[in-house]
Amino acid sequence: MQTCTIKTVPSKTFYIETFGCQMNAHDSEKVVGTLVAQGYSQVETVDAAGLVLYNTCSIRDKAEQKVFNRLQNFKREAGKGKIFGVLGCVAQQEGEKIFDRAPHVSLVAGSASYTRLGEMLVQLEAGNRRVTGLSLDTDQTFDTPFTRRDNPHRAYITIIEGCDKSCAYCVVPFTRGPERSRTSESVMAEAGQLGEQGYTDIQLLGQNVNSYRDPSAAGWDFATLLGRVAGIAGIRRVRYTTSHPRDFVKPIVDTMDANPVLCDHIHLPVQSGSTRVLGAMDRLYTRDDYMRRIDWIKNAKRRYSLTTDIIVGFPGETEEDFQQTLDLMDEVQYDSLFSFKYSPRPNTSASRMEDRVSEEEKQRRLVIVMERQRAIQIRRNAEMVGGIQEVMVEGRNHALGQWIGRTSCNRTLNFTHPDTNGNDLAGRYLSVRVTRSGPNSLVGESATVV
Ligand code: SAM
Ligand code: SF4
């Protein structure tokens, strides 16, 4: 590690911008808590901050470029005594090369090093302008009592970090390190505390949340943990994301069926409908294996909303492979999905594969997936018109005079409500009749008197 000392942090204020997934959003909540515990205060603009942090995503090339553009925009600010730090996946992936590409950056740290964040801040305060946290050699998870949660009603809890799979396209094992689960005791303690603090909605997080394996003697698997978290006093909704299909076992569905606190939603990323492509991706399941899991879900006691991730244009994906993905979408009838053009990532085995699909062809396939899915969503959402849904109120759209709610099946349901005498309904649970539907949301009215 090089050391070059200039003046100390001008003020203990920081600004943080987060890119990417919910894991990153929640990591930022923990980073913010750690900074605040160390005497820093958060500000809303880069201008007002002494320390500027970017918590980054490198899952696709576009996400990675965003952070370098930001750093470029604020290059001149470094001369005014501001300190810049790059956290998260781009930091881990690019490492000390970031200092060459953006010399005004003073801190580069991946998520596996956040347990050392306090120590790294002390080094910055002491004037070190080349501080790094890049080791992936850890069996620790970033458990902290200092988390600063952004939402007063819904709370994220990371139960497992890193990933031990090696999907050919994916950079995560290189940026987030080996898989490590928290003890069930620490997860239960955090969830119990959240219940006591008035949180009612909990989301369990992990790159592969269902690969969870309690490292303590209790040895709980994911289904057991799910059932126990759902039983905590005060908790009305529990969700989880993301599940790997290989580790999605039947007891998870049975536990959900037995416990209405576990939301009516399962996100099960398929990536491709072609067994040949799934093999090339090293996904560890076939189309049939995946469809068996869909059958468990469709034959369950409750109706679950199903969502997925799809990658188009993986190296060697033929028109026939692509058709199989479209057929699978028709068969499953997903309630929603995220679709991505394959993006080659550093270090991954797919980045060395030949037989690339052209950018134009990837774009064409992406548009077909999006259009096909839009038609499915229009149909599925229309089926909900006339029914009653329980929503948790998330906020208000003043312009439309509507409240914004989320159903257990993870749909946005915007609704009107009789005069509430100016009550803020955020965080309340209400029954809403669905009156209209669109491709991405529902509209309704609540008759509940508050
Ligand atoms: N662990 C989850 C799983 O196994 O399904 C996925 C987590 S990954 C962070 C989120 C999604 O990003 C993936 O499901 C995949 O669809 C997409 N993704 C990952 N790498 C990609 C790449 N190189 N190009 C395009 N999409 C990618
Ligand atoms: Fe990436 Fe595969 Fe791990 Fe998911 S399971 S995070 S896609 S390597």
Coordinates of C-alpha atoms and ligand atoms in Angstrom, one line a residue, residues 59 162-174 176 179 206-208 211 242-245 247 269 271 281-284 309 311, ligand 2:
I59 CA -22.9 -6.5 -12.5
G162 CA -21.0 -13.6 -1.0
C163 CA -21.5 -16.5 -3.4
D164 CA -19.9 -19.9 -3.9
K165 CA -21.5 -20.6 -7.2
S166 CA -19.7 -19.8 -10.4
C167 CA -22.2 -18.8 -13.1
A168 CA -20.2 -18.2 -16.2
Y169 CA -21.4 -14.7 -16.8
C170 CA -21.3 -13.4 -13.2
V171 CA -18.9 -11.1 -11.4
V172 CA -20.4 -11.5 -7.9
P173 CA -18.1 -14.3 -6.7
F174 CA -15.2 -12.0 -7.6
R176 CA -18.4 -10.2 -2.9
E179 CA -20.5 -17.4 0.8
G206 CA -28.5 -12.6 0.1
Q207 CA -27.1 -13.1 -3.3
N208 CA -28.5 -16.6 -2.9
S211 CA -28.4 -21.2 0.2
T242 CA -32.7 -13.7 -4.3
S243 CA -33.3 -17.5 -4.5
H244 CA -31.1 -19.7 -6.6
P245 CA -33.3 -22.4 -8.3
D247 CA -31.2 -24.6 -3.7
P269 CA -34.3 -16.2 -11.6
Q271 CA -31.8 -16.8 -16.8
M281 CA -23.9 -20.7 -18.0
D282 CA -23.1 -23.3 -15.3
R283 CA -26.4 -22.7 -13.6
L284 CA -26.5 -26.2 -12.0
D309 CA -34.5 -12.6 -14.2
I311 CA -30.4 -12.8 -19.8
Ligands
SF4_2 FE1 -23.9 -14.6 -9.7 FE2 -24.6 -17.2 -10.1 FE3 -23.8 -16.4 -7.7 FE4 -26.2 -15.6 -8.6 S1 -25.5 -17.7 -8.2 S2 -24.6 -14.3 -7.6 S3 -25.8 -15.3 -10.7 S4 -22.6 -16.4 -9.5

